[in-house]
XYZ file of N, CA and C in Angstrom:
846
model
N 39.335 -83.000 103.950
C 40.508 -82.466 104.641
C 40.593 -83.087 106.026
N 41.736 -83.634 106.341
C 41.943 -84.230 107.651
C 42.343 -83.149 108.631
N 42.065 -83.373 109.879
C 42.374 -82.415 110.919
C 42.997 -83.157 112.087
N 44.185 -82.745 112.477
C 44.864 -83.403 113.582
C 45.383 -82.356 114.548
N 45.638 -82.807 115.776
C 46.286 -81.945 116.741
C 45.376 -80.958 117.442
N 44.047 -81.100 117.313
C 43.137 -80.211 118.002
C 42.161 -81.034 118.819
N 41.548 -80.357 119.800
C 40.630 -81.044 120.688
C 39.250 -81.150 120.057
N 38.638 -82.317 120.150
C 37.287 -82.547 119.660
C 36.566 -83.455 120.653
N 35.239 -83.373 120.745
C 34.513 -84.303 121.612
C 34.822 -85.742 121.219
N 35.146 -86.574 122.197
C 35.553 -87.951 121.923
C 34.550 -88.719 121.070
N 33.230 -88.551 121.277
C 32.295 -89.322 120.448
C 32.392 -89.010 118.960
N 33.053 -87.905 118.598
C 33.139 -87.517 117.195
C 34.471 -87.876 116.551
N 35.375 -88.473 117.298
C 36.729 -88.678 116.784
C 36.755 -89.541 115.526
N 35.826 -90.479 115.392
C 35.794 -91.325 114.197
C 35.489 -90.510 112.951
N 34.843 -89.363 113.125
C 34.504 -88.505 111.995
C 35.513 -87.378 111.820
N 35.896 -86.729 112.920
C 36.813 -85.586 112.807
C 38.205 -86.016 112.365
N 38.545 -87.293 112.538
C 39.827 -87.779 112.020
C 39.810 -87.889 110.496
N 38.604 -87.867 109.921
C 38.473 -88.052 108.474
C 38.157 -86.759 107.728
N 37.488 -85.819 108.392
C 37.064 -84.615 107.688
C 36.762 -83.498 108.681
N 36.882 -82.265 108.211
C 36.391 -81.105 108.968
C 35.039 -80.659 108.448
N 34.534 -81.380 107.442
C 33.281 -81.006 106.821
C 33.499 -80.541 105.397
N 32.430 -80.568 104.616
C 32.513 -80.154 103.206
C 31.639 -78.920 102.999
N 32.110 -77.950 102.224
C 31.327 -76.721 102.045
C 29.970 -76.929 101.386
N 29.770 -78.049 100.699
C 28.461 -78.316 100.110
C 27.415 -78.669 101.163
N 27.851 -79.026 102.358
C 26.917 -79.347 103.443
C 26.633 -78.058 104.210
N 25.393 -77.603 104.128
C 24.996 -76.353 104.778
C 24.341 -76.672 106.119
N 24.889 -76.085 107.168
C 24.380 -76.271 108.522
C 23.595 -75.019 108.908
N 22.345 -75.196 109.287
C 21.529 -74.080 109.737
C 21.571 -73.951 111.249
N 21.600 -72.721 111.725
C 21.555 -72.457 113.167
C 20.475 -71.415 113.415
N 19.521 -71.768 114.260
C 18.489 -70.840 114.701
C 18.733 -70.580 116.177
N 19.002 -69.314 116.525
C 19.374 -68.997 117.905
C 19.196 -67.502 118.123
N 19.844 -66.996 119.183
C 19.800 -65.574 119.455
C 20.778 -64.815 118.581
N 21.027 -63.559 118.936
C 21.921 -62.708 118.158
C 23.305 -63.328 118.056
N 23.918 -63.208 116.883
C 25.248 -63.762 116.621
C 26.166 -62.636 116.160
N 27.341 -62.590 116.734
C 28.334 -61.573 116.378
C 29.172 -62.083 115.211
N 28.962 -61.581 113.988
C 29.745 -62.073 112.849
C 31.201 -61.658 112.907
N 31.523 -60.680 113.784
C 32.907 -60.244 113.916
C 33.690 -60.998 114.975
N 33.095 -62.020 115.563
C 33.824 -62.794 116.577
C 35.076 -63.393 115.938
N 36.232 -63.282 116.595
C 37.477 -63.734 115.951
C 37.489 -65.199 115.565
N 36.787 -66.052 116.284
C 36.764 -67.474 115.925
C 36.006 -67.724 114.620
N 35.193 -66.742 114.200
C 34.409 -66.905 112.982
C 35.007 -66.144 111.801
N 36.196 -65.574 111.993
C 36.828 -64.786 110.940
C 37.035 -65.629 109.687
N 36.552 -65.101 108.557
C 36.714 -65.703 107.235
C 35.957 -67.028 107.088
N 35.118 -67.373 108.041
C 34.336 -68.597 107.920
C 33.109 -68.352 107.043
N 32.641 -69.394 106.325
C 31.500 -69.237 105.415
C 30.184 -69.214 106.174
N 29.919 -68.086 106.856
C 28.697 -67.920 107.636
C 27.872 -66.806 107.001
N 26.642 -67.110 106.622
C 25.754 -66.081 106.089
C 24.488 -66.026 106.934
N 23.831 -64.894 106.868
C 22.671 -64.638 107.705
C 21.430 -64.468 106.834
N 20.298 -64.949 107.324
C 19.022 -64.763 106.648
C 18.016 -64.240 107.664
N 16.932 -63.663 107.156
C 15.894 -63.173 108.039
C 16.200 -61.796 108.572
N 15.311 -61.304 109.393
C 15.465 -59.977 109.972
C 16.632 -59.962 110.946
N 17.465 -58.905 110.912
C 18.596 -58.858 111.835
C 18.138 -58.681 113.276
N 18.918 -59.246 114.183
C 18.699 -59.072 115.614
C 19.842 -58.237 116.152
N 19.568 -57.200 116.943
C 20.650 -56.341 117.423
C 21.750 -57.131 118.118
N 22.988 -56.804 117.786
C 24.137 -57.476 118.393
C 24.359 -56.959 119.801
N 25.170 -57.685 120.539
C 25.526 -57.252 121.884
C 26.441 -56.049 121.825
N 26.553 -55.350 122.951
C 27.435 -54.196 123.017
C 28.883 -54.611 122.791
N 29.670 -53.767 122.103
C 31.089 -54.105 121.905
C 31.796 -54.348 123.237
N 32.607 -55.383 123.273
C 33.338 -55.716 124.484
C 32.593 -56.640 125.426
N 31.307 -56.839 125.187
C 30.537 -57.760 126.037
C 30.930 -59.196 125.728
N 30.803 -60.099 126.689
C 31.104 -61.521 126.411
C 30.212 -62.050 125.308
N 30.683 -63.058 124.580
C 29.846 -63.636 123.517
C 28.523 -64.148 124.066
N 27.451 -63.890 123.333
C 26.142 -64.361 123.740
C 25.892 -65.795 123.325
N 24.732 -66.291 123.701
C 24.374 -67.686 123.453
C 24.458 -68.029 121.967
N 23.883 -67.187 121.108
C 23.896 -67.474 119.676
C 25.300 -67.549 119.114
N 26.152 -66.619 119.519
C 27.544 -66.627 119.045
C 28.270 -67.883 119.502
N 28.017 -68.301 120.731
C 28.685 -69.496 121.249
C 28.218 -70.748 120.516
N 26.924 -70.825 120.205
C 26.420 -71.996 119.493
C 27.009 -72.064 118.088
N 26.987 -70.935 117.372
C 27.555 -70.926 116.025
C 29.046 -71.245 116.072
N 29.765 -70.674 117.028
C 31.197 -70.938 117.131
C 31.490 -72.399 117.444
N 30.625 -73.035 118.224
C 30.865 -74.440 118.559
C 30.836 -75.316 117.321
N 30.138 -74.871 116.291
C 30.076 -75.613 115.037
C 31.056 -75.083 113.999
N 31.178 -73.766 113.906
C 31.836 -73.145 112.758
C 33.195 -72.530 113.046
N 33.624 -72.442 114.300
C 34.892 -71.766 114.599
C 36.022 -72.344 113.746
N 36.836 -71.466 113.207
C 37.896 -71.851 112.265
C 38.817 -72.908 112.878
N 39.414 -73.751 112.032
C 40.286 -74.817 112.539
C 41.456 -74.325 113.364
N 41.909 -73.081 113.128
C 43.047 -72.551 113.880
C 42.629 -71.809 115.139
N 41.342 -71.782 115.454
C 40.874 -71.136 116.677
C 41.341 -71.923 117.894
N 41.427 -71.276 119.058
C 41.822 -72.005 120.273
C 40.961 -73.243 120.518
N 39.670 -73.143 120.266
C 38.775 -74.304 120.311
C 38.045 -74.354 118.981
N 38.514 -75.163 118.043
C 37.864 -75.206 116.716
C 36.436 -75.714 116.811
N 35.654 -75.363 115.807
C 34.299 -75.870 115.728
C 34.279 -77.343 115.371
N 33.114 -77.953 115.536
C 32.980 -79.379 115.253
C 33.112 -79.663 113.758
N 32.554 -78.785 112.935
C 32.545 -79.031 111.483
C 32.860 -77.739 110.725
N 34.019 -77.149 110.941
C 34.313 -75.833 110.362
C 34.443 -75.820 108.854
N 34.593 -76.991 108.240
C 34.699 -77.041 106.791
C 33.366 -76.978 106.080
N 32.268 -77.031 106.832
C 30.943 -76.914 106.229
C 30.606 -75.442 105.984
N 29.465 -75.203 105.374
C 28.939 -73.855 105.231
C 27.815 -73.668 106.245
N 27.550 -72.402 106.582
C 26.602 -72.146 107.667
C 25.633 -71.038 107.276
N 24.378 -71.244 107.624
C 23.361 -70.218 107.457
C 22.716 -70.003 108.819
N 22.704 -68.752 109.267
C 22.283 -68.405 110.620
C 21.020 -67.552 110.539
N 20.056 -67.910 111.330
C 18.806 -67.140 111.400
C 18.550 -66.769 112.852
N 18.939 -65.552 113.273
C 18.627 -65.131 114.641
C 17.126 -64.954 114.820
N 16.677 -65.172 116.049
C 15.271 -64.937 116.389
C 15.208 -63.860 117.461
N 14.121 -63.114 117.521
C 14.002 -62.093 118.563
C 14.026 -62.731 119.945
N 14.659 -62.067 120.872
C 14.699 -62.590 122.229
C 15.967 -62.202 122.942
N 16.159 -62.744 124.107
C 17.351 -62.470 124.885
C 18.440 -63.449 124.483
N 19.557 -63.445 125.225
C 20.693 -64.280 124.837
C 20.326 -65.751 124.728
N 19.560 -66.256 125.661
C 19.084 -67.635 125.568
C 17.588 -67.528 125.322
N 17.201 -67.366 124.061
C 15.826 -66.950 123.799
C 14.805 -68.042 124.027
N 13.811 -67.793 124.910
C 12.637 -68.644 124.837
C 11.830 -68.141 123.651
N 11.951 -68.805 122.520
C 11.363 -68.320 121.286
C 9.876 -68.628 121.246
N 9.106 -67.730 120.658
C 7.707 -68.049 120.433
C 7.632 -69.097 119.332
N 6.646 -69.997 119.383
C 6.537 -71.019 118.335
C 6.451 -70.423 116.933
N 5.730 -69.318 116.778
C 5.592 -68.712 115.452
C 6.929 -68.176 114.960
N 7.700 -67.517 115.849
C 9.016 -67.010 115.450
C 9.944 -68.150 115.066
N 9.902 -69.225 115.844
C 10.769 -70.365 115.558
C 10.354 -71.046 114.247
N 9.062 -71.097 113.988
C 8.578 -71.675 112.728
C 9.114 -70.880 111.540
N 9.020 -69.542 111.618
C 9.525 -68.698 110.538
C 11.022 -68.909 110.338
N 11.759 -68.975 111.453
C 13.207 -69.110 111.362
C 13.596 -70.457 110.767
N 12.928 -71.521 111.184
C 13.226 -72.842 110.647
C 12.938 -72.885 109.149
N 11.814 -72.319 108.736
C 11.488 -72.294 107.307
C 12.528 -71.494 106.529
N 13.042 -70.416 107.115
C 14.031 -69.579 106.421
C 15.330 -70.335 106.164
N 15.842 -71.063 107.169
C 17.120 -71.747 106.959
C 16.957 -72.945 106.036
N 15.788 -73.583 106.061
C 15.547 -74.674 105.121
C 15.506 -74.128 103.699
N 14.818 -72.990 103.518
C 14.766 -72.369 102.197
C 16.146 -71.933 101.726
N 17.034 -71.622 102.679
C 18.387 -71.199 102.342
C 19.322 -72.372 102.078
N 18.806 -73.602 102.125
C 19.593 -74.758 101.741
C 20.164 -75.584 102.866
N 19.769 -75.323 104.126
C 20.311 -76.097 105.243
C 19.929 -77.568 105.113
N 20.899 -78.444 105.338
C 20.636 -79.887 105.337
C 20.444 -80.416 106.755
N 20.980 -79.696 107.727
C 20.749 -80.025 109.129
C 20.635 -78.707 109.876
N 19.688 -78.632 110.806
C 19.405 -77.389 111.523
C 19.573 -77.626 113.013
N 20.318 -76.737 113.670
C 20.535 -76.824 115.116
C 19.623 -75.836 115.832
N 18.854 -76.355 116.802
C 17.957 -75.539 117.621
C 18.362 -75.712 119.080
N 19.257 -74.863 119.548
C 19.703 -74.925 120.948
C 18.960 -73.893 121.775
N 17.653 -73.863 121.638
C 16.866 -72.881 122.367
C 15.569 -73.502 122.853
N 14.893 -72.760 123.685
C 13.666 -73.270 124.301
C 12.461 -72.542 123.730
N 11.322 -73.189 123.810
C 10.068 -72.538 123.478
C 9.524 -71.811 124.703
N 8.765 -70.761 124.452
C 8.064 -70.110 125.542
C 7.165 -71.123 126.240
N 7.110 -71.014 127.551
C 6.237 -71.927 128.299
C 4.773 -71.569 128.044
N 3.992 -72.586 127.766
C 2.585 -72.381 127.479
C 1.749 -73.149 128.491
N 0.576 -72.633 128.843
C -0.250 -73.345 129.827
C -0.755 -74.687 129.314
N -0.912 -74.815 128.000
C -1.346 -76.068 127.396
C -0.408 -76.380 126.248
N 0.103 -77.607 126.191
C 1.091 -77.970 125.166
C 0.393 -78.375 123.886
N -0.082 -77.416 123.129
C -0.727 -77.753 121.874
C -1.236 -76.522 121.170
N -1.763 -76.681 119.958
C -2.266 -75.548 119.192
C -3.363 -74.777 119.910
N -4.081 -75.418 120.838
C -5.114 -74.697 121.577
C -4.506 -73.590 122.421
N -3.264 -73.777 122.873
C -2.596 -72.760 123.667
C -1.995 -71.681 122.787
N -1.497 -72.053 121.633
C -0.845 -71.103 120.732
C -0.869 -71.693 119.329
N -1.573 -71.062 118.402
C -1.593 -71.585 117.031
C -0.208 -71.672 116.420
N 0.757 -70.937 116.995
C 2.127 -70.993 116.494
C 2.730 -72.378 116.591
N 2.244 -73.195 117.531
C 2.763 -74.561 117.641
C 2.429 -75.350 116.377
N 1.227 -75.168 115.873
C 0.879 -75.814 114.616
C 1.769 -75.350 113.485
N 2.087 -74.045 113.457
C 2.992 -73.517 112.435
C 4.379 -74.123 112.579
N 4.807 -74.298 113.828
C 6.132 -74.864 114.064
C 6.199 -76.314 113.587
N 5.191 -77.075 113.904
C 5.179 -78.471 113.455
C 5.066 -78.550 111.930
N 4.370 -77.592 111.331
C 4.330 -77.524 109.869
C 5.727 -77.239 109.310
N 6.487 -76.378 110.001
C 7.838 -76.068 109.549
C 8.747 -77.288 109.638
N 8.544 -78.109 110.671
C 9.312 -79.353 110.764
C 8.961 -80.267 109.591
N 7.693 -80.334 109.246
C 7.284 -81.142 108.099
C 7.894 -80.595 106.807
N 7.990 -79.272 106.712
C 8.651 -78.663 105.561
C 10.109 -79.112 105.482
N 10.788 -79.109 106.633
C 12.171 -79.580 106.663
C 12.257 -81.037 106.212
N 11.338 -81.853 106.691
C 11.346 -83.267 106.305
C 11.184 -83.424 104.798
N 10.255 -82.680 104.216
C 10.024 -82.794 102.775
C 11.233 -82.332 101.965
N 11.997 -81.406 102.523
C 13.201 -80.922 101.839
C 14.437 -81.760 102.173
N 14.262 -82.798 102.978
C 15.402 -83.637 103.328
C 16.370 -82.978 104.281
N 15.871 -82.085 105.132
C 16.711 -81.411 106.125
C 16.420 -81.991 107.501
N 17.466 -82.421 108.202
C 17.299 -82.957 109.550
C 17.252 -81.821 110.563
N 16.497 -82.028 111.634
C 16.335 -81.014 112.675
C 16.823 -81.599 113.992
N 17.814 -80.953 114.593
C 18.374 -81.372 115.877
C 18.006 -80.315 116.909
N 17.394 -80.722 118.018
C 16.907 -79.759 119.003
C 17.330 -80.151 120.410
N 17.714 -79.162 121.195
C 17.975 -79.395 122.610
C 16.696 -79.886 123.275
N 16.803 -80.960 124.050
C 15.616 -81.556 124.669
C 15.037 -80.678 125.764
N 15.869 -79.823 126.372
C 15.407 -78.957 127.451
C 16.164 -79.216 128.732
N 16.085 -78.248 129.641
C 16.869 -78.307 130.876
C 16.011 -78.103 132.118
N 14.770 -78.588 132.078
C 13.926 -78.403 133.254
C 13.908 -79.622 134.169
N 14.651 -80.672 133.795
C 14.742 -81.849 134.643
C 13.468 -82.647 134.753
N 12.490 -82.344 133.894
C 11.216 -83.039 133.983
C 11.068 -84.119 132.933
N 9.838 -84.565 132.756
C 9.516 -85.584 131.770
C 8.553 -85.003 130.731
N 8.731 -85.409 129.503
C 7.806 -85.001 128.453
C 8.471 -84.175 127.379
N 8.754 -82.919 127.678
C 9.342 -82.034 126.693
C 8.288 -81.328 125.875
N 8.653 -80.249 125.186
C 7.697 -79.493 124.381
C 7.289 -80.261 123.130
N 6.221 -79.808 122.453
C 5.768 -80.508 121.242
C 6.858 -80.650 120.192
N 7.749 -79.693 120.104
C 8.795 -79.752 119.081
C 9.602 -81.037 119.180
N 10.082 -81.375 120.382
C 10.964 -82.534 120.518
C 10.196 -83.848 120.465
N 8.871 -83.770 120.482
C 8.080 -84.991 120.351
C 7.761 -85.316 118.905
N 8.089 -84.404 117.997
C 7.853 -84.690 116.583
C 8.825 -85.770 116.121
N 8.368 -86.796 115.414
C 9.246 -87.921 115.079
C 10.400 -87.578 114.140
N 10.326 -86.448 113.422
C 11.437 -86.092 112.536
C 12.556 -85.359 113.284
N 12.243 -84.813 114.448
C 13.229 -84.063 115.231
C 14.094 -85.026 116.030
N 15.401 -84.738 116.093
C 16.325 -85.504 116.928
C 16.561 -84.695 118.201
N 15.881 -85.030 119.314
C 16.114 -84.303 120.562
C 17.397 -84.796 121.229
N 18.106 -83.871 121.852
C 19.408 -84.197 122.436
C 19.393 -83.920 123.934
N 19.807 -84.913 124.687
C 19.938 -84.843 126.138
C 21.415 -84.712 126.473
N 21.748 -83.829 127.387
C 23.148 -83.656 127.795
C 23.542 -84.724 128.811
N 24.768 -85.234 128.673
C 25.246 -86.260 129.597
C 26.598 -85.854 130.169
N 26.983 -86.530 131.243
C 28.291 -86.279 131.843
C 29.341 -87.154 131.158
N 30.560 -87.119 131.669
C 31.649 -87.869 131.038
C 31.423 -89.379 131.068
N 30.589 -89.830 131.993
C 30.282 -91.251 132.068
C 29.089 -91.667 131.235
N 28.512 -90.712 130.496
C 27.364 -91.013 129.658
C 26.034 -90.949 130.365
N 26.028 -90.506 131.632
C 24.784 -90.412 132.385
C 24.114 -89.066 132.115
N 22.798 -89.053 131.857
C 22.114 -87.783 131.616
C 22.294 -86.824 132.795
N 22.500 -85.551 132.486
C 22.583 -84.559 133.551
C 21.237 -84.446 134.248
N 21.236 -84.202 135.557
C 19.955 -84.140 136.283
C 19.005 -83.083 135.726
N 19.538 -82.049 135.094
C 18.687 -80.985 134.574
C 18.077 -81.316 133.215
N 18.539 -82.369 132.565
C 18.058 -82.674 131.218
C 16.622 -83.180 131.231
N 15.837 -82.688 130.293
C 14.468 -83.159 130.121
C 14.486 -84.528 129.445
N 13.701 -85.449 129.970
C 13.585 -86.791 129.402
C 12.127 -87.045 129.021
N 11.896 -88.139 128.336
C 10.527 -88.465 127.959
C 10.500 -89.617 126.986
N 9.300 -90.160 126.766
C 9.182 -91.331 125.895
C 9.584 -91.013 124.459
N 9.140 -89.876 123.930
C 9.517 -89.513 122.565
C 11.014 -89.216 122.480
N 11.543 -88.580 123.505
C 12.976 -88.279 123.529
C 13.777 -89.571 123.573
N 13.344 -90.522 124.381
C 14.028 -91.800 124.441
C 13.888 -92.598 123.159
N 12.778 -92.410 122.456
C 12.506 -93.207 121.269
C 13.296 -92.750 120.049
N 13.459 -91.433 119.854
C 14.154 -90.989 118.648
C 15.211 -89.921 118.908
N 15.702 -89.855 120.164
C 16.727 -88.879 120.500
C 18.074 -89.502 120.785
N 18.979 -88.665 121.285
C 20.335 -89.090 121.617
C 20.808 -88.354 122.865
N 21.766 -88.958 123.562
C 22.514 -88.224 124.579
C 23.873 -87.871 123.990
N 24.404 -86.738 124.421
C 25.709 -86.290 123.935
C 26.345 -85.420 125.001
N 27.676 -85.380 125.035
C 28.345 -84.524 126.013
C 28.183 -83.060 125.637
N 28.219 -82.207 126.633
C 28.129 -80.776 126.391
C 29.495 -80.242 125.979
N 29.534 -79.479 124.901
C 30.782 -78.843 124.490
C 31.188 -77.815 125.529
N 32.456 -77.805 125.911
C 32.937 -76.856 126.922
C 33.359 -75.562 126.228
N 32.371 -74.735 125.924
C 32.650 -73.509 125.188
C 31.860 -72.338 125.769
N 31.623 -72.358 127.056
C 30.822 -71.313 127.650
C 29.343 -71.610 127.623
N 28.973 -72.741 127.028
C 27.591 -73.188 127.017
C 27.406 -74.277 128.066
N 26.167 -74.642 128.331
C 25.918 -75.720 129.278
C 24.629 -76.428 128.897
N 24.445 -77.617 129.467
C 23.212 -78.355 129.297
C 22.960 -78.792 127.870
N 21.681 -78.942 127.547
C 21.336 -79.461 126.236
C 21.651 -78.482 125.112
N 21.734 -77.191 125.424
C 22.158 -76.220 124.410
C 23.556 -76.525 123.906
N 24.404 -77.018 124.802
C 25.781 -77.331 124.435
C 25.913 -78.724 123.834
N 24.969 -79.599 124.128
C 25.039 -80.967 123.610
C 24.472 -81.074 122.201
N 23.456 -80.276 121.881
C 22.834 -80.371 120.558
C 23.833 -80.147 119.425
N 24.757 -79.156 119.507
C 25.708 -78.982 118.401
C 26.622 -80.184 118.170
N 26.842 -81.011 119.174
C 27.648 -82.215 118.972
C 26.942 -83.141 117.986
N 25.630 -83.312 118.173
C 24.863 -84.168 117.267
C 24.726 -83.505 115.901
N 24.447 -82.203 115.881
C 24.365 -81.484 114.610
C 25.669 -81.614 113.833
N 26.794 -81.440 114.531
C 28.088 -81.579 113.875
C 28.321 -82.980 113.354
N 27.894 -83.981 114.125
C 28.046 -85.366 113.659
C 27.277 -85.590 112.370
N 26.051 -85.081 112.302
C 25.246 -85.224 111.081
C 25.943 -84.536 109.912
N 26.450 -83.325 110.136
C 27.119 -82.589 109.066
C 28.369 -83.315 108.577
N 29.120 -83.896 109.490
C 30.331 -84.622 109.098
C 29.975 -85.914 108.357
N 28.929 -86.591 108.811
C 28.497 -87.797 108.105
C 28.071 -87.471 106.680
N 27.325 -86.395 106.504
C 26.908 -86.005 105.165
C 28.093 -85.561 104.317
N 29.114 -85.009 104.962
C 30.327 -84.633 104.234
C 31.053 -85.867 103.713
N 31.006 -86.950 104.471
C 31.674 -88.191 104.082
C 30.819 -89.047 103.154
N 29.496 -88.910 103.261
C 28.570 -89.696 102.438
C 27.572 -88.737 101.795
N 28.012 -87.941 100.841
C 27.153 -86.873 100.302
C 25.904 -87.377 99.604
N 25.897 -88.618 99.163
C 24.726 -89.136 98.469
C 23.690 -89.763 99.371
N 23.950 -89.799 100.678
C 23.021 -90.454 101.610
C 21.729 -89.652 101.736
N 20.620 -90.355 101.796
C 19.337 -89.702 102.017
C 19.210 -89.272 103.481
N 18.386 -88.252 103.689
C 18.210 -87.728 105.041
C 17.742 -88.815 106.004
N 16.791 -89.639 105.576
C 16.280 -90.689 106.464
C 17.371 -91.680 106.823
N 18.284 -91.964 105.880
C 19.371 -92.902 106.158
C 20.358 -92.309 107.153
N 20.672 -91.019 107.003
C 21.578 -90.371 107.955
C 20.947 -90.330 109.335
N 19.666 -89.987 109.376
C 18.973 -89.933 110.661
C 18.959 -91.311 111.327
N 18.674 -92.346 110.560
C 18.659 -93.699 111.110
C 20.039 -94.103 111.610
N 21.071 -93.777 110.830
C 22.427 -94.180 111.207
C 22.882 -93.512 112.496
N 22.584 -92.225 112.639
C 23.099 -91.497 113.795
C 22.303 -91.792 115.060
N 21.043 -92.207 114.922
C 20.222 -92.471 116.111
C 20.115 -93.947 116.449
N 20.613 -94.830 115.580
C 20.483 -96.262 115.827
C 21.473 -96.711 116.904
N 21.012 -97.360 117.977
C 21.951 -97.842 118.993
C 22.819 -98.965 118.438
N 24.052 -99.000 118.895
C 24.931 -100.104 118.491
C 24.453 -101.395 119.152
N 24.258 -102.460 118.365
C 23.829 -103.735 118.963
C 24.871 -104.227 119.971
N 24.452 -104.848 121.061
C 23.082 -105.308 121.349
C 22.256 -104.313 122.159
N 22.722 -103.054 122.258
C 21.990 -102.073 123.068
C 20.588 -101.857 122.519
N 19.682 -101.560 123.420
C 18.309 -101.254 123.042
C 17.902 -99.938 123.675
N 16.948 -99.303 123.049
C 16.443 -98.059 123.610
C 15.642 -98.329 124.872
N 15.750 -97.410 125.827
C 14.963 -97.508 127.049
C 13.731 -96.621 126.910
N 12.958 -96.556 127.952
C 11.675 -95.864 127.847
C 11.813 -94.351 127.724
N 12.710 -93.727 128.485
C 12.776 -92.261 128.480
C 14.173 -91.717 128.239
N 15.211 -92.527 128.348
C 16.587 -92.051 128.192
C 17.112 -92.494 126.824
N 17.496 -91.565 125.962
C 17.980 -91.966 124.643
C 19.394 -92.535 124.714
N 19.800 -93.281 123.701
C 21.139 -93.864 123.690
C 22.191 -92.797 123.422
N 23.459 -93.104 123.720
C 24.516 -92.126 123.459
C 24.839 -92.025 121.973
N 25.271 -90.857 121.559
C 25.779 -90.682 120.205
C 26.978 -91.604 120.005
N 26.964 -92.363 118.920
C 28.058 -93.266 118.582
C 28.424 -92.999 117.126
N 29.274 -92.008 116.922
C 29.605 -91.574 115.563
C 30.311 -92.669 114.781
N 31.124 -93.471 115.455
C 31.839 -94.546 114.764
C 30.850 -95.563 114.200
N 29.829 -95.909 114.977
C 28.837 -96.866 114.492
C 28.007 -96.254 113.367
N 27.655 -94.975 113.502
C 26.907 -94.305 112.437
C 27.708 -94.311 111.136
N 29.008 -94.073 111.249
C 29.869 -94.119 110.066
C 29.835 -95.517 109.444
N 29.940 -96.538 110.270
C 29.926 -97.911 109.753
C 28.607 -98.228 109.051
N 27.492 -97.765 109.628
C 26.192 -98.034 109.027
C 26.103 -97.409 107.639
N 26.508 -96.148 107.516
C 26.436 -95.479 106.218
C 27.471 -96.036 105.244
N 28.619 -96.431 105.734
C 29.625 -97.041 104.847
C 29.093 -98.332 104.264
N 28.460 -99.135 105.094
C 27.923 -100.400 104.594
C 26.804 -100.173 103.575
N 26.009 -99.124 103.787
C 24.956 -98.809 102.811
C 25.538 -98.334 101.490
N 26.738 -97.732 101.558
C 27.347 -97.164 100.365
C 28.133 -98.190 99.563
N 28.414 -99.346 100.170
C 29.167 -100.388 99.478
C 28.228 -101.126 98.530
N 28.553 -101.233 97.240
C 27.673 -101.929 96.310
C 27.429 -103.373 96.758
N 26.172 -103.803 96.663
C 25.837 -105.154 97.082
C 26.146 -106.197 96.022
């Protein structure tokens, strides 16, 4: 289904001009509490798994989880449509506040739940609890979380994660896993925001993307742009393997090369070309 006459992030125009997404592509979202009654999500194919998280008080502004889900799933006729509203969505709230610093064990459980529910791409626009040591010695839950990422890899599900907003270098163990696509937020000129976390692993297998203007900010708002791009690519190339989609969306357009700590910008048009060429019989 083509979609015209609505606003979309410019880096996605090569995809959103062709499709709003296909219902066979299931997008997983792990975040805070989500209001299923939000008007932008009315009649959208959003289902929930896992233990429920208490919703916000009636009349309160939408929380972080609701904004993240809406940025992807909001109906095409909403004032600001979602990036891929034609896809299906499975949401797994985690315990915590509106912008939850999730424990590694809770995040591991949530990631495993959405993968088991059929998610082909999972959006993680949240942070891990700060630990004194970045490894299983500090919290065995980190090992569980990395195991959950491996589970996603074995099931052919891509994992897109916000790189973080502490303005430092390195990032948590999650974004250093080679199967995870960490996302750095950039300004309109493509320059990383000063608050975005950078690092060698982030530069090696991540992307920069603009933040969606939907009440979100930083890498939490940029990650759904990449998640939506993956979902739209899979909608257009349903037979593509996960590794091929991941390679296409993260590969810099020649002659650009990756730098040491800053990832290249999302280039949906080039990703489309890469997958189209793979799909053409040789």
